[in-house]
Structures are given as C-alpha cells and as structure tokens.
PDB file of C-alpha atoms in Angstrom:
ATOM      1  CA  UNK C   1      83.827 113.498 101.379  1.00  0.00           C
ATOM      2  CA  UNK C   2      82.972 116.818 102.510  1.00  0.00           C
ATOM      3  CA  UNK C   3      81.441 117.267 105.635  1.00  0.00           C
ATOM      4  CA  UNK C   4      78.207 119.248 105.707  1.00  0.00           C
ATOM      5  CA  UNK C   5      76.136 119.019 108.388  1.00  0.00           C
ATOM      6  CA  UNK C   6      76.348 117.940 112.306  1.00  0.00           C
ATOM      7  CA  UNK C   7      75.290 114.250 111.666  1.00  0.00           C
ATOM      8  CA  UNK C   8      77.780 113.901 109.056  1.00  0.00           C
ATOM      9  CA  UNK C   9      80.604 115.123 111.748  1.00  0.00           C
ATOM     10  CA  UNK C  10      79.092 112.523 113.912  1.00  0.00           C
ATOM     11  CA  UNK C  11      79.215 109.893 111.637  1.00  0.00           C
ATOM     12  CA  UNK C  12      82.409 109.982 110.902  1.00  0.00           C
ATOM     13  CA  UNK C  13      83.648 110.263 114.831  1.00  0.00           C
ATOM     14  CA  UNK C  14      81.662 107.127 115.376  1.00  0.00           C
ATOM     15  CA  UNK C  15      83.385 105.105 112.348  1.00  0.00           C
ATOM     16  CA  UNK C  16      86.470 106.785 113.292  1.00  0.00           C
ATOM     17  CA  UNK C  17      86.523 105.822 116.668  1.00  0.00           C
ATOM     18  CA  UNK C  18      85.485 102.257 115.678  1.00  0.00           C
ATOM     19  CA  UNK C  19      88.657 101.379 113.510  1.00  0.00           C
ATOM     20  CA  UNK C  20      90.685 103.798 116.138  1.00  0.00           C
ATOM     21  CA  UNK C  21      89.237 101.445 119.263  1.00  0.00           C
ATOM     22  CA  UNK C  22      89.939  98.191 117.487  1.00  0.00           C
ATOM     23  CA  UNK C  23      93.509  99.017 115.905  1.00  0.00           C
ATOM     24  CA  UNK C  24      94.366  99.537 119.251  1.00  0.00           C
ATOM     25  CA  UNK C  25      92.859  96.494 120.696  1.00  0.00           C
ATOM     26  CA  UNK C  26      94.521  94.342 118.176  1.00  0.00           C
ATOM     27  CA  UNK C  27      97.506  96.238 118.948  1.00  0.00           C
ATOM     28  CA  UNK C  28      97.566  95.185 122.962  1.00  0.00           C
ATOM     29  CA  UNK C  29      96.224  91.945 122.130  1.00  0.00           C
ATOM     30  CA  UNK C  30      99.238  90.820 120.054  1.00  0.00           C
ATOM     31  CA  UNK C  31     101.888  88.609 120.951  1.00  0.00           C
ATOM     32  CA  UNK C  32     104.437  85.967 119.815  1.00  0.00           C
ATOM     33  CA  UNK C  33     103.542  82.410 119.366  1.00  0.00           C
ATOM     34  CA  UNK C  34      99.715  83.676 118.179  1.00  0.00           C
ATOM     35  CA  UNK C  35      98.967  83.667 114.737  1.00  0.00           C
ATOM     36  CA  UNK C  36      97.707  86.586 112.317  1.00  0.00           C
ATOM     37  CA  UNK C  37      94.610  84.646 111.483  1.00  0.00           C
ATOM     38  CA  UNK C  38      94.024  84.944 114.977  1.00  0.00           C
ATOM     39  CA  UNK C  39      94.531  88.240 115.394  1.00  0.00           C
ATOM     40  CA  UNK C  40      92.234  89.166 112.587  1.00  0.00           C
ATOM     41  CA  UNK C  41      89.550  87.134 113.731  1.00  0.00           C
ATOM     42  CA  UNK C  42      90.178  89.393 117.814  1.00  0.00           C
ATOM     43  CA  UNK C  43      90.264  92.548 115.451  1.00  0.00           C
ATOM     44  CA  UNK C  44      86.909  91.667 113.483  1.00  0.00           C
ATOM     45  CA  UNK C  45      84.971  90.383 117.175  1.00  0.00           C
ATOM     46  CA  UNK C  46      85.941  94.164 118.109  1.00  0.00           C
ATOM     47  CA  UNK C  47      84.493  95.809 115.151  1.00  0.00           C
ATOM     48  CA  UNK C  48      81.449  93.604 115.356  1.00  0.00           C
ATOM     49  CA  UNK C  49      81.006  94.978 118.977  1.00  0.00           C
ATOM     50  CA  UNK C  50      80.713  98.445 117.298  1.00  0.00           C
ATOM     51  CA  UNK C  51      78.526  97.336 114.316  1.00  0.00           C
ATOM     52  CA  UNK C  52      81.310  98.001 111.995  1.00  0.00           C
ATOM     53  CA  UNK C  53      81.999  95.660 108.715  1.00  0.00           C
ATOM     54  CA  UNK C  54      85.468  95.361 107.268  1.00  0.00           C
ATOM     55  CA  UNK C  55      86.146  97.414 104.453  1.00  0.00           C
ATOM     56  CA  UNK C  56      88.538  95.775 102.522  1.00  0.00           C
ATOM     57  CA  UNK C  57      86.172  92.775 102.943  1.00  0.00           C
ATOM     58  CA  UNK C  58      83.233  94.817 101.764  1.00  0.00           C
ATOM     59  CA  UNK C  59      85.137  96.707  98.916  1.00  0.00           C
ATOM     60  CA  UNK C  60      87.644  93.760  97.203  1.00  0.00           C
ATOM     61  CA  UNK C  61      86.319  90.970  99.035  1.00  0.00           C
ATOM     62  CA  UNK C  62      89.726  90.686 101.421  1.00  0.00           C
ATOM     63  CA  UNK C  63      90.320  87.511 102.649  1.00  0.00           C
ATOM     64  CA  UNK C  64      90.562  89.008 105.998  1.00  0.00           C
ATOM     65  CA  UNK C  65      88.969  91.254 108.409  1.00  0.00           C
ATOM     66  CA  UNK C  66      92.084  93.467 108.262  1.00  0.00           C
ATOM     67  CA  UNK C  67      95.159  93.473 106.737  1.00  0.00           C
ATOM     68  CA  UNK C  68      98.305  92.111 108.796  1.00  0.00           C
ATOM     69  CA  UNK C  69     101.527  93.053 107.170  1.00  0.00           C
ATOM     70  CA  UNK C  70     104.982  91.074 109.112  1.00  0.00           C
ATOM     71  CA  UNK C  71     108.503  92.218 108.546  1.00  0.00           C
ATOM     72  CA  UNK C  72     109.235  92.928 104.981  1.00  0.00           C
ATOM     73  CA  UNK C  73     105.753  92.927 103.859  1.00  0.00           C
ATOM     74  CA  UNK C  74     104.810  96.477 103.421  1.00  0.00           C
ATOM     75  CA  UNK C  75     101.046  96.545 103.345  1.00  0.00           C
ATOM     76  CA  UNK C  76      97.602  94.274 102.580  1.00  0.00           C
ATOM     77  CA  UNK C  77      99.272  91.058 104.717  1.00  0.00           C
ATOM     78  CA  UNK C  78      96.826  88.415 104.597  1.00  0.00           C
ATOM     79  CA  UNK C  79      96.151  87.021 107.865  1.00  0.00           C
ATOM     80  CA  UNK C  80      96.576  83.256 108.240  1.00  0.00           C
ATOM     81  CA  UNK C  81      96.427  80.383 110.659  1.00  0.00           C
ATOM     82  CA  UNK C  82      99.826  79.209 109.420  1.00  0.00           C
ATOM     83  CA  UNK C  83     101.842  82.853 110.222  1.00  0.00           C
ATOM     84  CA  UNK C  84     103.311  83.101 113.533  1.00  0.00           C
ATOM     85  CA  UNK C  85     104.076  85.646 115.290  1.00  0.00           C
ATOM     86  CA  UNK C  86     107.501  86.065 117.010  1.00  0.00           C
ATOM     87  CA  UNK C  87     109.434  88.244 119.164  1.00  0.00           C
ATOM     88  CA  UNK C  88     110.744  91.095 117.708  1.00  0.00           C
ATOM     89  CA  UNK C  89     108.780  91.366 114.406  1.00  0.00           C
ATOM     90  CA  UNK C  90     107.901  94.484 112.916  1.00  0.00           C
ATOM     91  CA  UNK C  91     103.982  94.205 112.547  1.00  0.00           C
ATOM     92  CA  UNK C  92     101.537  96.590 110.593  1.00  0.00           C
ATOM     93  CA  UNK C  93      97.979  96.505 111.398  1.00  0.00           C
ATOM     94  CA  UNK C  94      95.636  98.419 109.168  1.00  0.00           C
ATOM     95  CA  UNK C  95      91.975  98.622 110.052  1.00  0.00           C
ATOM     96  CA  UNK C  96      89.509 100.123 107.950  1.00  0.00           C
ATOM     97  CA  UNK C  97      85.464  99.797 108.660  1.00  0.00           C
ATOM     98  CA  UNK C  98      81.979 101.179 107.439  1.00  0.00           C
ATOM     99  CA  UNK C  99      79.920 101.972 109.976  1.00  0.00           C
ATOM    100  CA  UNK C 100      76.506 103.396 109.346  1.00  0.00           C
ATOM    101  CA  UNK C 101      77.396 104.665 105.657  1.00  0.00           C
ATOM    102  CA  UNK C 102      80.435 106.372 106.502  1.00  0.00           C
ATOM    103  CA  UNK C 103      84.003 104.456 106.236  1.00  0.00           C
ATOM    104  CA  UNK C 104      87.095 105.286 108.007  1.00  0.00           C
ATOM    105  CA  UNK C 105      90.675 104.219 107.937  1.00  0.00           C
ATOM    106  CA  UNK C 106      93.797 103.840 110.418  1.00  0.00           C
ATOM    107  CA  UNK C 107      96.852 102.032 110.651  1.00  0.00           C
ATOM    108  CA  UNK C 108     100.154 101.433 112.770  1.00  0.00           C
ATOM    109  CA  UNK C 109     103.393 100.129 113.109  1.00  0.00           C
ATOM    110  CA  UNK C 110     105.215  98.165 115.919  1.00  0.00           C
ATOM    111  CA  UNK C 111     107.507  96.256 117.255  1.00  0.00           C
ATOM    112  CA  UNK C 112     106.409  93.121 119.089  1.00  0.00           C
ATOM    113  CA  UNK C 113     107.566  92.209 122.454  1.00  0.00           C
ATOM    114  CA  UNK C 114     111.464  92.990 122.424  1.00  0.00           C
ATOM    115  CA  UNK C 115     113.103  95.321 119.878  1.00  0.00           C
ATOM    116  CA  UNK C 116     115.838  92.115 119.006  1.00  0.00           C
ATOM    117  CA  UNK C 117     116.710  93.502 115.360  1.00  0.00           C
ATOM    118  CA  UNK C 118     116.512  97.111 115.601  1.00  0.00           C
ATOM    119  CA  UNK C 119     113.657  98.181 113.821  1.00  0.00           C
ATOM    120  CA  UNK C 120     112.230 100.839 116.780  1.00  0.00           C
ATOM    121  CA  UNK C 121     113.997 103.926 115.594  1.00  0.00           C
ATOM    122  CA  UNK C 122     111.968 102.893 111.713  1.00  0.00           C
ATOM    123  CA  UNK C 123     108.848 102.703 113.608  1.00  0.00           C
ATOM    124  CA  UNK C 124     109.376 106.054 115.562  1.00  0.00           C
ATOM    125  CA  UNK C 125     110.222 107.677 112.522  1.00  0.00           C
ATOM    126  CA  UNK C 126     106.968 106.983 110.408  1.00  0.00           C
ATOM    127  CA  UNK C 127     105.206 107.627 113.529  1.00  0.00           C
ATOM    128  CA  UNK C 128     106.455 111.294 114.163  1.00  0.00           C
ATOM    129  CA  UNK C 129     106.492 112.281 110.474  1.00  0.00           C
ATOM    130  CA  UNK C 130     103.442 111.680 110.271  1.00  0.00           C
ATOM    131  CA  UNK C 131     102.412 113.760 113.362  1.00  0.00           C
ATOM    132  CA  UNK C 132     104.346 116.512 111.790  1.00  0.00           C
ATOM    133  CA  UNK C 133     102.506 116.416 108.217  1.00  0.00           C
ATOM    134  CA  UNK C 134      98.984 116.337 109.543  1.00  0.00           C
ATOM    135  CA  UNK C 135     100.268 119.136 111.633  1.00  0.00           C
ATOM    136  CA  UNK C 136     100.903 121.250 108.250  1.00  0.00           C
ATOM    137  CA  UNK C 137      97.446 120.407 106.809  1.00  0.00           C
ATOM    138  CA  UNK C 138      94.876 122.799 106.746  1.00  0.00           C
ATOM    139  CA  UNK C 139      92.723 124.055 104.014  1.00  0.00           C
ATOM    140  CA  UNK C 140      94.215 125.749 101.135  1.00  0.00           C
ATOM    141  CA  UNK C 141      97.847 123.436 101.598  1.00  0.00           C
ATOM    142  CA  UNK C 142      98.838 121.877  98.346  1.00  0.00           C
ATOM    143  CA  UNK C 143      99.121 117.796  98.834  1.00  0.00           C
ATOM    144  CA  UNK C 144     102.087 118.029  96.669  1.00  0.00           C
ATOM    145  CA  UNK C 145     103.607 120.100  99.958  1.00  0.00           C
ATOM    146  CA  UNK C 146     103.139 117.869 102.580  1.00  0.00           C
ATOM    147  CA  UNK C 147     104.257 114.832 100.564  1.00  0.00           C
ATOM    148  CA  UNK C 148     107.612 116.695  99.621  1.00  0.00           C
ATOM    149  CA  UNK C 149     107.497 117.122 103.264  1.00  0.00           C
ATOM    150  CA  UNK C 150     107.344 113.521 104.366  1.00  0.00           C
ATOM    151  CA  UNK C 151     109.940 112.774 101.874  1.00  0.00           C
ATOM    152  CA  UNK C 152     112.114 115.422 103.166  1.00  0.00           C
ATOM    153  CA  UNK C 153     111.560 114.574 107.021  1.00  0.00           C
ATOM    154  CA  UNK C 154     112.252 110.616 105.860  1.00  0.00           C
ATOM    155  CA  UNK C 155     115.707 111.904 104.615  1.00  0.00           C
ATOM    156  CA  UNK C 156     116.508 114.121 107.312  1.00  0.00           C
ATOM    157  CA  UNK C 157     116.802 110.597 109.372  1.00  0.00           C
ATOM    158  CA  UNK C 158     118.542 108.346 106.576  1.00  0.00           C
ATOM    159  CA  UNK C 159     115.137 106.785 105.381  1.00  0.00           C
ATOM    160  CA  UNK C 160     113.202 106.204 102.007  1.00  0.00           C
ATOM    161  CA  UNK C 161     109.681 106.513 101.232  1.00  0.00           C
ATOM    162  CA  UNK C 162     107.630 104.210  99.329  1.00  0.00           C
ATOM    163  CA  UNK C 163     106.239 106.033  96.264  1.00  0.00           C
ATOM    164  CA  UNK C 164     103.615 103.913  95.104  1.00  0.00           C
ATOM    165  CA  UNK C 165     101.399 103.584  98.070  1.00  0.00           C
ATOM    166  CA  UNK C 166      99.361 107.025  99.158  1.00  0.00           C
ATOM    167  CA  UNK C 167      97.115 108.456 101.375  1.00  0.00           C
ATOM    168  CA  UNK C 168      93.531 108.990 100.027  1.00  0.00           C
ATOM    169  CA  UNK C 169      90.224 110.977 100.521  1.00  0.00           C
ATOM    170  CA  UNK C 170      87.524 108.863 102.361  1.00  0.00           C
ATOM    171  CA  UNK C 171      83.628 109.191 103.877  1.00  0.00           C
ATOM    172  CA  UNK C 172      80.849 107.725 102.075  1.00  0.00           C
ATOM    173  CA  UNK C 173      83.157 104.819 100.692  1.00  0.00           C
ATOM    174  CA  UNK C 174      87.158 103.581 101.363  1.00  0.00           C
ATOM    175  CA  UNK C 175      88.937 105.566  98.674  1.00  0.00           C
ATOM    176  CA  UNK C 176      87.420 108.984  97.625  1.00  0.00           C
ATOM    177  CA  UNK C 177      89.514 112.269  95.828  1.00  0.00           C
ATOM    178  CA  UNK C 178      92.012 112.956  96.206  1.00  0.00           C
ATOM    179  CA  UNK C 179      92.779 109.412  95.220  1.00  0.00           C
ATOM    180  CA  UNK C 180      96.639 110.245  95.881  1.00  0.00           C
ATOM    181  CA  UNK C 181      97.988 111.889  98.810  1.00  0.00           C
ATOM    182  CA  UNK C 182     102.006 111.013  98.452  1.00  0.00           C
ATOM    183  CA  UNK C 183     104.668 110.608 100.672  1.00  0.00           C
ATOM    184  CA  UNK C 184     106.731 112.715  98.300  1.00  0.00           C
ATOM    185  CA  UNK C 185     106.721 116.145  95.870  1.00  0.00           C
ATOM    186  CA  UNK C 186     104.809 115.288  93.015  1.00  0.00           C
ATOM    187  CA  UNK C 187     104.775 118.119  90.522  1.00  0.00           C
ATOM    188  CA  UNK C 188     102.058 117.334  88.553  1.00  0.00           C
ATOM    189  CA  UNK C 189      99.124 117.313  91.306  1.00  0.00           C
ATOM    190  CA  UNK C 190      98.083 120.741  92.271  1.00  0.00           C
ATOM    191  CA  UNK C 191      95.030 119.785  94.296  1.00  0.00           C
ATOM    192  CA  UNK C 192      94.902 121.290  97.966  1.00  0.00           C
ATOM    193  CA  UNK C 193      93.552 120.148 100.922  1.00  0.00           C
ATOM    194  CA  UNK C 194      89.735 121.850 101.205  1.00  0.00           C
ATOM    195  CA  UNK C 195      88.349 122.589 104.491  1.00  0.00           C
ATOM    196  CA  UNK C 196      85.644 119.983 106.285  1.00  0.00           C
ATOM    197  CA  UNK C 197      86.963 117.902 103.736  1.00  0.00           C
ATOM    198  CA  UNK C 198      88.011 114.436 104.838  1.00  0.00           C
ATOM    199  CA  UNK C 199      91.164 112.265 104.110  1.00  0.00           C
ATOM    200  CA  UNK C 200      93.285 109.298 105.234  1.00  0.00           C
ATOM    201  CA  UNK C 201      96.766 110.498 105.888  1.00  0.00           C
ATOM    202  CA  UNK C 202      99.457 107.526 105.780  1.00  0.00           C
ATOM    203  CA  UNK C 203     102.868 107.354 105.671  1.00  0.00           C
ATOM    204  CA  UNK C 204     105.097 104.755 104.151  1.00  0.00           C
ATOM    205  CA  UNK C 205     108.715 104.907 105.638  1.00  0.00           C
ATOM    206  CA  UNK C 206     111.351 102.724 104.335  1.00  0.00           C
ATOM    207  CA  UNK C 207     115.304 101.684 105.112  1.00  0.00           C
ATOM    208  CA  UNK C 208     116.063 101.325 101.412  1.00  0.00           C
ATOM    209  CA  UNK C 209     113.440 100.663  98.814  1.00  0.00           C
ATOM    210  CA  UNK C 210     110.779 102.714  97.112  1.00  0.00           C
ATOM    211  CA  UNK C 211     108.595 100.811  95.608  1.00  0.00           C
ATOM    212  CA  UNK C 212     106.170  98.143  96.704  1.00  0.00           C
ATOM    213  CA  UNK C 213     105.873  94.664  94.785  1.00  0.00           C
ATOM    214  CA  UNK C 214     102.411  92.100  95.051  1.00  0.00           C
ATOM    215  CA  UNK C 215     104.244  89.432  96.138  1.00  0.00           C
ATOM    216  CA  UNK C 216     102.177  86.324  94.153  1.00  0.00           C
ATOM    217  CA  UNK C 217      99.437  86.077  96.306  1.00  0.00           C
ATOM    218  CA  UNK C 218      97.677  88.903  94.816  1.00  0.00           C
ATOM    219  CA  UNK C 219      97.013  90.656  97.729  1.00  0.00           C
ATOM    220  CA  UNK C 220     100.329  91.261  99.708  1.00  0.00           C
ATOM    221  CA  UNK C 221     102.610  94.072  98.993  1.00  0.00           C
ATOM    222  CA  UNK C 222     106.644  94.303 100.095  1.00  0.00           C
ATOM    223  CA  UNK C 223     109.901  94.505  99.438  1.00  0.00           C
ATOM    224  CA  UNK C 224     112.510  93.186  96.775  1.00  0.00           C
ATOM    225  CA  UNK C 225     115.400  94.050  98.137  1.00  0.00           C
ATOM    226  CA  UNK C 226     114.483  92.949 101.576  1.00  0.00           C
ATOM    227  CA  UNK C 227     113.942  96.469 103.385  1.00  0.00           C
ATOM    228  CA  UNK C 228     111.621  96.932 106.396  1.00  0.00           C
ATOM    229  CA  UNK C 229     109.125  99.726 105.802  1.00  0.00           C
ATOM    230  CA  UNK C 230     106.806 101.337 108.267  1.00  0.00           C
ATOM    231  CA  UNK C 231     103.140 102.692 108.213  1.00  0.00           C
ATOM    232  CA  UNK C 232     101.170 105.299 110.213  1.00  0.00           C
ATOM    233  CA  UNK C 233      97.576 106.558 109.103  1.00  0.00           C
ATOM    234  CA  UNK C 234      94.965 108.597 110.336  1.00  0.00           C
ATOM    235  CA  UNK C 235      91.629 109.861 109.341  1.00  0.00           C
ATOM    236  CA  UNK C 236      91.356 113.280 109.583  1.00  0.00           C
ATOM    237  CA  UNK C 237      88.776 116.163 108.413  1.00  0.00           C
ATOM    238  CA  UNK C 238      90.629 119.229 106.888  1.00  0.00           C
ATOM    239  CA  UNK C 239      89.617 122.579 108.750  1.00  0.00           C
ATOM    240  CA  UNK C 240      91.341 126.403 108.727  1.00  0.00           C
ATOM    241  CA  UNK C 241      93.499 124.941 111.773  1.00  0.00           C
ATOM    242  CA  UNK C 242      94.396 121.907 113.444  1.00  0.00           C
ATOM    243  CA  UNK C 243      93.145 118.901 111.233  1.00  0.00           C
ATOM    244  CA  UNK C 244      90.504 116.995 113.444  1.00  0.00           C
ATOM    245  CA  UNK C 245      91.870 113.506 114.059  1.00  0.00           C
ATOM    246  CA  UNK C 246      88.393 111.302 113.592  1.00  0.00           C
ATOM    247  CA  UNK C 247      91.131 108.427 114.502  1.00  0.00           C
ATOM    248  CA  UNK C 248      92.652 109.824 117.806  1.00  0.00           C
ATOM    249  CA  UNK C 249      91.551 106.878 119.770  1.00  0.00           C
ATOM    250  CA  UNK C 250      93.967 104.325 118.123  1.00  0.00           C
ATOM    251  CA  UNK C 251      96.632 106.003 120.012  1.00  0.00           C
ATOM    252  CA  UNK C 252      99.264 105.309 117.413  1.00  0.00           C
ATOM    253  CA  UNK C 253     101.233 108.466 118.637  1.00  0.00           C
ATOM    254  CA  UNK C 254     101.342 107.174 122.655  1.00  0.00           C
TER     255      UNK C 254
END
C-alpha cells in the first residue's frame, strides 16, 4: 500500500496502534502457569475493544486470534489450552488486525519472568537490529541492503538469521509487495523501498539454524536442530527520512 491521502495516514495509525496496544497488553499480561490459549483469547478481548478482527483468522482461517510461538518454535504457534507457560521461556507474540479496511502487523520477543536459560542477550539482539534497519530505510534504499544488513549486524554478535521467513508490504490486506523483505543480501531482488509506501519490517534472529520447518501441525514453524530464534516487527510507512513507526505503541524497543 501506498499512502495517498490524510484518511489513509489515519487509517493506518488507528490499525497500527490497535495491534501495537494489544501486543503490548498480551505482553504484560503474560505469566507462567497460564496457558497460550489463554493468552490469545486476553489478546483477541483487546482487539475487540478496538473493533479490530484477527488477521490471520480472517486471511487462513488461524486457529487463533494470534499466533503464540514458545521456545524453539519460531513463528505461527498455535495457542492452546494444553501449553503452559513457564518461567523462563522465550515467547513470541505476533499480532496482526484489520481494522476499518486497513491491516497492520507487529510482533515481539521475550523472556518470561526470570531469564533461567540465557536467552536475553538473543532477544536484545533481534530487538536492536531491528531498530537499526528501520533506521536505514527511507525511500530509494534497496531491500536487498537492509537485509544484507540484518544479516551482517546478526553476525557481528555470533547469531544466524532465518532465511525463509521475511518482512512484507501491507495496507489494504496482510501481505502486499514487496512480498519479501529478507533478513539477508539477496541478489536477485532489486526493488527499493518507495516513499509513503507501507511495509512490515521483521526480523528473524537465530543461535544456529536458518531455516524454518512446519512442524506437523500445519501451522507452526521452528527449529530442527533445536535453536532458539527471535522476532521483532513493526509496521512502518516509508518516507525521505525517518520511517514512521504506525506500530510505536507496542513498545517492543522499551
């Protein structure tokens, strides 16, 4: 999506702030001993509140409100009654949401309660590479540069990235062009980032592996070799400066 007009702008905000809000509602609201199925269920009450409908739900009929990766599951958990949470798990929350025709996306990474296995430093990682990408995006930047940049910031602290999950345009509906925004150089795409033009900007930071595997439920996405991998995503709209982050509220970066 490219945005056009002042209503368009305000759209988006509104949608924006709606996944931001709730993302970091679920986020507070977490703790061990509750389930993910519970979680999901806080997480779609708040989006309700705004008038917001899941979009995974909407788009691939989810079977969730949101999707609520644990430990070595990289991305599209499904929440469930029967998956506790416990101290110390590494927990990725990804809300997405229309809201009056326009969609937005945002995720996050944490530890929950007390960091008992280590996996902070991961989390901080993904969380300040990706500050530092959307902080190189402006209009004219080639995608294939700031996903050689993630890779190269990932290395820099003894990390991976996952190569076949990527950030995506979005707007009018959850994935838009560019339908691949990397987390690493990819030679062969030499689209740019176009100003007012508005994208989801993830990244996918991993101890070891780089690729993602459905794990048999047909939804869920992790690991083989049992790495830990950590996610960061906001929505932002492309301009001749600073990106503006539609998603600020989610306060992933706190």
């Amino acid at each position: 999506m490219s945005i056009t007009n002042e209503a368009e702008l305000q759209g988006m905000q509104a949608a924006g702030e709606a996944v931001a809000l709730t993302l970091k509602a679920m986020r507070e609201h977490a703790r061990p001993g509750m389930s993910t199925g519970e979680l999901d269920e806080f997480g779609n009450a708040v989006l309700a509140a705004f008038g917001a409908k899941s979009a995974p739900k909407l788009t691939y009929g989810f079977p969730g409100w949101t999707c609520i990766s644990v430990n070595n599951e990289i991305a599209h958990g499904i929440p469930s009654v029967k998956r506790i949470l416990q101290e110390g798990d590494l927990v990725n929350v990804d809300v997405s949401a229309e809201l009056n025709g326009f969609w937005a996306d945002n995720g996050g990474s944490f530890v929950l309660g007390e960091d008992i296995h280590g996996h902070q430093k991961l989390v901080d990682a993904s969380r300040d590479i990706l500050r530092k990408a959307i902080a190189n995006i402006r209009d004219g930047v080639k995608i294939a540069e700031i996903g050689g940049l993630i890779e190269a910031e990932a290395k820099k602290r003894g990390y991976r990235v996952i190569e076949n999950l990527t950030g995506h345009g979005i707007g009018r509906s959850l994935h838009e062009e560019p339908h691949s925004i990397a987390n690493y150089y990819d030679k062969y795409n030499r689209a740019r980032f176009r100003k007012n033009g508005v994208v989801a900007i993830e990244t996918f930071i991993s101890t070891r592996a780089t690729w993602a595997y459905e794990n048999g439920d047909g939804w869920t996405l992790q690991t083989k070799d049992g790495s830990f991998v950590a996610q960061h995503e906001h929505t932002i709209m492309v301009t001749d400066g600073a990106p503006v982050l539609l998603t600020e509220g989610n306060e992933i970066w706190s």
